[in-house]
């Protein structure tokens, strides 16, 4: 299986190097964010920042932000 994939990639690079490079960069663009350490901290910040903010909502009812307990952003201070 790996021999046929290697032959395919070598043949594709010899015939169309621009297309092969574009496909390689596209594949890396899909894989790199999953392996990035920033993905972890982005998820932690999204969990810590409340979705609803204090003030009046769209229906005119006052929103009380103290009733919802959200995690703190203390992990940001570790840098």
mmCIF file of N, CA and C in Angstrom:
data_model
loop_
_atom_site.group_PDB
_atom_site.id
_atom_site.type_symbol
_atom_site.label_atom_id
_atom_site.label_comp_id
_atom_site.label_asym_id
_atom_site.label_seq_id
_atom_site.Cartn_x
_atom_site.Cartn_y
_atom_site.Cartn_z
ATOM 1 N N UNK A 1 0.829 -1.201 0.000
ATOM 2 C CA UNK A 1 0.000 0.000 0.000
ATOM 3 C C UNK A 1 0.869 1.259 0.000
ATOM 4 N N UNK A 2 1.873 1.305 0.886
ATOM 5 C CA UNK A 2 2.704 2.503 0.974
ATOM 6 C C UNK A 2 3.549 2.695 -0.277
ATOM 7 N N UNK A 3 3.901 1.594 -0.941
ATOM 8 C CA UNK A 3 4.672 1.691 -2.174
ATOM 9 C C UNK A 3 3.838 2.341 -3.270
ATOM 10 N N UNK A 4 2.563 1.968 -3.362
ATOM 11 C CA UNK A 4 1.705 2.569 -4.384
ATOM 12 C C UNK A 4 1.428 4.038 -4.090
ATOM 13 N N UNK A 5 1.303 4.396 -2.810
ATOM 14 C CA UNK A 5 1.093 5.802 -2.445
ATOM 15 C C UNK A 5 2.342 6.604 -2.775
ATOM 16 N N UNK A 6 3.517 6.041 -2.492
ATOM 17 C CA UNK A 6 4.765 6.722 -2.817
ATOM 18 C C UNK A 6 4.932 6.925 -4.312
ATOM 19 N N UNK A 7 4.591 5.906 -5.089
ATOM 20 C CA UNK A 7 4.661 6.042 -6.549
ATOM 21 C C UNK A 7 3.677 7.094 -7.050
ATOM 22 N N UNK A 8 2.480 7.115 -6.463
ATOM 23 C CA UNK A 8 1.494 8.119 -6.867
ATOM 24 C C UNK A 8 1.995 9.528 -6.571
ATOM 25 N N UNK A 9 2.539 9.734 -5.373
ATOM 26 C CA UNK A 9 3.029 11.068 -5.013
ATOM 27 C C UNK A 9 4.215 11.481 -5.885
ATOM 28 N N UNK A 10 5.115 10.562 -6.163
ATOM 29 C CA UNK A 10 6.264 10.875 -7.017
ATOM 30 C C UNK A 10 5.792 11.227 -8.428
ATOM 31 N N UNK A 11 4.851 10.458 -8.943
ATOM 32 C CA UNK A 11 4.317 10.713 -10.281
ATOM 33 C C UNK A 11 3.579 12.056 -10.323
ATOM 34 N N UNK A 12 2.783 12.341 -9.294
ATOM 35 C CA UNK A 12 2.044 13.609 -9.245
ATOM 36 C C UNK A 12 3.002 14.789 -9.149
ATOM 37 N N UNK A 13 4.081 14.639 -8.371
ATOM 38 C CA UNK A 13 5.058 15.729 -8.238
ATOM 39 C C UNK A 13 5.787 15.960 -9.553
ATOM 40 N N UNK A 14 6.087 14.883 -10.304
ATOM 41 C CA UNK A 14 6.786 15.020 -11.583
ATOM 42 C C UNK A 14 5.905 15.643 -12.654
ATOM 43 N N UNK A 15 4.606 15.342 -12.625
ATOM 44 C CA UNK A 15 3.711 15.859 -13.662
ATOM 45 C C UNK A 15 3.184 17.255 -13.332
ATOM 46 N N UNK A 16 2.725 17.437 -12.117
ATOM 47 C CA UNK A 16 2.095 18.708 -11.714
ATOM 48 C C UNK A 16 2.609 19.130 -10.345
ATOM 49 N N UNK A 17 3.788 19.733 -10.262
ATOM 50 C CA UNK A 17 4.325 20.100 -8.945
ATOM 51 C C UNK A 17 3.503 21.183 -8.232
ATOM 52 N N UNK A 18 2.886 22.083 -8.987
ATOM 53 C CA UNK A 18 2.100 23.149 -8.350
ATOM 54 C C UNK A 18 0.855 22.570 -7.689
ATOM 55 N N UNK A 19 0.192 21.654 -8.366
ATOM 56 C CA UNK A 19 -1.017 21.025 -7.805
ATOM 57 C C UNK A 19 -0.641 20.163 -6.598
ATOM 58 N N UNK A 20 0.475 19.427 -6.713
ATOM 59 C CA UNK A 20 0.911 18.586 -5.594
ATOM 60 C C UNK A 20 1.269 19.439 -4.378
ATOM 61 N N UNK A 21 1.948 20.568 -4.605
ATOM 62 C CA UNK A 21 2.303 21.457 -3.490
ATOM 63 C C UNK A 21 1.049 22.072 -2.869
ATOM 64 N N UNK A 22 0.093 22.457 -3.689
ATOM 65 C CA UNK A 22 -1.149 23.043 -3.166
ATOM 66 C C UNK A 22 -1.922 22.027 -2.334
ATOM 67 N N UNK A 23 -1.964 20.774 -2.796
ATOM 68 C CA UNK A 23 -2.647 19.729 -2.022
ATOM 69 C C UNK A 23 -1.917 19.451 -0.712
ATOM 70 N N UNK A 24 -0.585 19.479 -0.747
ATOM 71 C CA UNK A 24 0.196 19.281 0.474
ATOM 72 C C UNK A 24 -0.043 20.386 1.490
ATOM 73 N N UNK A 25 -0.076 21.634 1.020
ATOM 74 C CA UNK A 25 -0.343 22.759 1.927
ATOM 75 C C UNK A 25 -1.771 22.702 2.473
ATOM 76 N N UNK A 26 -2.708 22.291 1.640
ATOM 77 C CA UNK A 26 -4.087 22.147 2.114
ATOM 78 C C UNK A 26 -4.209 21.072 3.180
ATOM 79 N N UNK A 27 -3.493 19.968 3.002
ATOM 80 C CA UNK A 27 -3.494 18.904 3.997
ATOM 81 C C UNK A 27 -2.873 19.392 5.306
ATOM 82 N N UNK A 28 -1.775 20.135 5.209
ATOM 83 C CA UNK A 28 -1.148 20.688 6.423
ATOM 84 C C UNK A 28 -2.064 21.684 7.123
ATOM 85 N N UNK A 29 -2.821 22.454 6.342
ATOM 86 C CA UNK A 29 -3.735 23.430 6.940
ATOM 87 C C UNK A 29 -4.830 22.744 7.756
ATOM 88 N N UNK A 30 -5.155 21.506 7.417
ATOM 89 C CA UNK A 30 -6.152 20.763 8.187
ATOM 90 C C UNK A 30 -5.550 20.115 9.429
ATOM 91 N N UNK A 31 -4.293 19.701 9.358
ATOM 92 C CA UNK A 31 -3.670 18.937 10.439
ATOM 93 C C UNK A 31 -3.033 19.840 11.501
ATOM 94 N N UNK A 32 -2.389 20.930 11.099
ATOM 95 C CA UNK A 32 -1.626 21.761 12.048
ATOM 96 C C UNK A 32 -2.488 22.340 13.181
ATOM 97 N N UNK A 33 -3.709 22.846 12.925
ATOM 98 C CA UNK A 33 -4.493 23.360 14.061
ATOM 99 C C UNK A 33 -4.821 22.304 15.105
ATOM 100 N N UNK A 34 -4.963 21.062 14.697
ATOM 101 C CA UNK A 34 -5.269 20.005 15.666
ATOM 102 C C UNK A 34 -4.079 19.709 16.568
ATOM 103 N N UNK A 35 -2.870 19.900 16.045
ATOM 104 C CA UNK A 35 -1.665 19.612 16.814
ATOM 105 C C UNK A 35 -1.116 20.849 17.523
ATOM 106 N N UNK A 36 -1.745 21.986 17.339
ATOM 107 C CA UNK A 36 -1.247 23.230 17.911
ATOM 108 C C UNK A 36 -1.558 23.319 19.404
ATOM 109 N N UNK A 37 -0.602 23.782 20.206
ATOM 110 C CA UNK A 37 -0.893 23.959 21.636
ATOM 111 C C UNK A 37 -1.872 25.097 21.899
ATOM 112 N N UNK A 38 -2.021 26.009 20.957
ATOM 113 C CA UNK A 38 -2.946 27.118 21.152
ATOM 114 C C UNK A 38 -4.397 26.660 21.122
ATOM 115 N N UNK A 39 -4.671 25.512 20.532
ATOM 116 C CA UNK A 39 -6.034 24.981 20.492
ATOM 117 C C UNK A 39 -6.553 24.745 21.904
ATOM 118 N N UNK A 40 -5.696 24.247 22.781
ATOM 119 C CA UNK A 40 -6.082 23.983 24.168
ATOM 120 C C UNK A 40 -6.488 25.280 24.862
ATOM 121 N N UNK A 41 -5.666 26.312 24.722
ATOM 122 C CA UNK A 41 -5.943 27.572 25.415
ATOM 123 C C UNK A 41 -7.133 28.311 24.800
ATOM 124 N N UNK A 42 -7.340 28.152 23.511
ATOM 125 C CA UNK A 42 -8.517 28.758 22.884
ATOM 126 C C UNK A 42 -9.787 28.141 23.456
ATOM 127 N N UNK A 43 -9.788 26.823 23.606
ATOM 128 C CA UNK A 43 -10.946 26.159 24.200
ATOM 129 C C UNK A 43 -11.175 26.573 25.641
ATOM 130 N N UNK A 44 -10.086 26.731 26.401
ATOM 131 C CA UNK A 44 -10.226 27.150 27.802
ATOM 132 C C UNK A 44 -10.789 28.560 27.887
ATOM 133 N N UNK A 45 -10.351 29.469 27.000
ATOM 134 C CA UNK A 45 -10.872 30.838 27.018
ATOM 135 C C UNK A 45 -12.334 30.870 26.592
ATOM 136 N N UNK A 46 -12.715 30.048 25.627
ATOM 137 C CA UNK A 46 -14.108 30.016 25.197
ATOM 138 C C UNK A 46 -15.018 29.525 26.319
ATOM 139 N N UNK A 47 -14.527 28.615 27.152
ATOM 140 C CA UNK A 47 -15.326 28.139 28.285
ATOM 141 C C UNK A 47 -15.403 29.181 29.403
ATOM 142 N N UNK A 48 -14.333 29.983 29.569
ATOM 143 C CA UNK A 48 -14.277 30.923 30.680
ATOM 144 C C UNK A 48 -15.046 32.212 30.409
ATOM 145 N N UNK A 49 -15.187 32.602 29.166
ATOM 146 C CA UNK A 49 -15.864 33.855 28.832
ATOM 147 C C UNK A 49 -17.358 33.576 28.730
ATOM 148 N N UNK A 50 -18.180 34.299 29.480
ATOM 149 C CA UNK A 50 -19.624 34.031 29.457
ATOM 150 C C UNK A 50 -20.249 34.414 28.119
ATOM 151 N N UNK A 51 -21.246 33.660 27.724
ATOM 152 C CA UNK A 51 -21.945 33.952 26.472
ATOM 153 C C UNK A 51 -22.904 35.122 26.657
ATOM 154 N N UNK A 52 -23.561 35.180 27.816
ATOM 155 C CA UNK A 52 -24.497 36.274 28.110
ATOM 156 C C UNK A 52 -23.788 37.322 28.952
ATOM 157 N N UNK A 53 -23.921 38.547 28.575
ATOM 158 C CA UNK A 53 -23.284 39.646 29.277
ATOM 159 C C UNK A 53 -24.334 40.437 30.051
ATOM 160 N N UNK A 54 -23.915 41.131 31.121
ATOM 161 C CA UNK A 54 -24.887 41.890 31.914
ATOM 162 C C UNK A 54 -25.527 43.008 31.095
ATOM 163 N N UNK A 55 -26.729 43.330 31.443
ATOM 164 C CA UNK A 55 -27.467 44.376 30.746
ATOM 165 C C UNK A 55 -28.846 43.870 30.388
ATOM 166 N N UNK A 56 -29.550 44.636 29.622
ATOM 167 C CA UNK A 56 -30.881 44.227 29.214
ATOM 168 C C UNK A 56 -30.786 43.344 27.976
ATOM 169 N N UNK A 57 -31.542 42.271 28.015
ATOM 170 C CA UNK A 57 -31.584 41.355 26.883
ATOM 171 C C UNK A 57 -32.453 41.910 25.773
ATOM 172 N N UNK A 58 -32.608 41.147 24.722
ATOM 173 C CA UNK A 58 -33.401 41.604 23.579
ATOM 174 C C UNK A 58 -34.886 41.708 23.924
ATOM 175 N N UNK A 59 -35.323 40.981 24.977
ATOM 176 C CA UNK A 59 -36.734 41.045 25.355
ATOM 177 C C UNK A 59 -36.986 42.072 26.461
ATOM 178 N N UNK A 60 -35.967 42.846 26.850
ATOM 179 C CA UNK A 60 -36.141 43.901 27.841
ATOM 180 C C UNK A 60 -35.964 43.449 29.268
ATOM 181 N N UNK A 61 -35.727 42.168 29.497
ATOM 182 C CA UNK A 61 -35.531 41.655 30.851
ATOM 183 C C UNK A 61 -34.067 41.836 31.238
ATOM 184 N N UNK A 62 -33.839 42.329 32.442
ATOM 185 C CA UNK A 62 -32.476 42.549 32.910
ATOM 186 C C UNK A 62 -31.792 41.206 33.155
ATOM 187 N N UNK A 63 -30.591 41.072 32.639
ATOM 188 C CA UNK A 63 -29.824 39.846 32.813
ATOM 189 C C UNK A 63 -28.941 39.983 34.043
ATOM 190 N N UNK A 64 -28.962 38.998 34.911
ATOM 191 C CA UNK A 64 -28.153 39.018 36.121
ATOM 192 C C UNK A 64 -26.963 38.087 35.915
ATOM 193 N N UNK A 65 -25.768 38.663 35.752
ATOM 194 C CA UNK A 65 -24.592 37.848 35.463
ATOM 195 C C UNK A 65 -24.048 37.158 36.713
ATOM 196 N N UNK A 66 -24.473 37.590 37.904
ATOM 197 C CA UNK A 66 -23.936 36.973 39.118
ATOM 198 C C UNK A 66 -24.550 35.604 39.377
ATOM 199 N N UNK A 67 -25.677 35.296 38.749
ATOM 200 C CA UNK A 67 -26.296 33.994 38.978
ATOM 201 C C UNK A 67 -25.583 32.873 38.222
ATOM 202 N N UNK A 68 -24.814 33.229 37.201
ATOM 203 C CA UNK A 68 -24.112 32.235 36.403
ATOM 204 C C UNK A 68 -22.640 32.233 36.822
ATOM 205 N N UNK A 69 -22.163 31.089 37.286
ATOM 206 C CA UNK A 69 -20.767 30.976 37.683
ATOM 207 C C UNK A 69 -19.957 30.467 36.495
ATOM 208 N N UNK A 70 -18.972 31.243 36.067
ATOM 209 C CA UNK A 70 -18.114 30.823 34.970
ATOM 210 C C UNK A 70 -16.694 30.669 35.477
ATOM 211 N N UNK A 71 -15.907 29.821 34.834
ATOM 212 C CA UNK A 71 -14.503 29.672 35.242
ATOM 213 C C UNK A 71 -13.743 30.978 35.043
ATOM 214 N N UNK A 72 -12.673 31.139 35.781
ATOM 215 C CA UNK A 72 -11.888 32.351 35.664
ATOM 216 C C UNK A 72 -10.824 32.186 34.593
ATOM 217 N N UNK A 73 -10.221 33.290 34.200
ATOM 218 C CA UNK A 73 -9.136 33.271 33.219
ATOM 219 C C UNK A 73 -7.781 33.244 33.902
ATOM 220 N N UNK A 74 -7.690 32.638 35.070
ATOM 221 C CA UNK A 74 -6.425 32.624 35.819
ATOM 222 C C UNK A 74 -5.345 31.843 35.094
ATOM 223 N N UNK A 75 -5.719 30.899 34.210
ATOM 224 C CA UNK A 75 -4.699 30.148 33.500
ATOM 225 C C UNK A 75 -3.914 31.026 32.541
ATOM 226 N N UNK A 76 -4.458 32.178 32.144
ATOM 227 C CA UNK A 76 -3.751 33.088 31.242
ATOM 228 C C UNK A 76 -2.555 33.698 31.954
ATOM 229 N N UNK A 77 -2.649 33.864 33.269
ATOM 230 C CA UNK A 77 -1.574 34.481 34.035
ATOM 231 C C UNK A 77 -0.344 33.579 34.152
ATOM 232 N N UNK A 78 -0.452 32.343 33.753
ATOM 233 C CA UNK A 78 0.665 31.398 33.840
ATOM 234 C C UNK A 78 1.748 31.701 32.821
ATOM 235 N N UNK A 79 1.486 32.518 31.828
ATOM 236 C CA UNK A 79 2.478 32.787 30.776
ATOM 237 C C UNK A 79 3.508 33.755 31.222
#
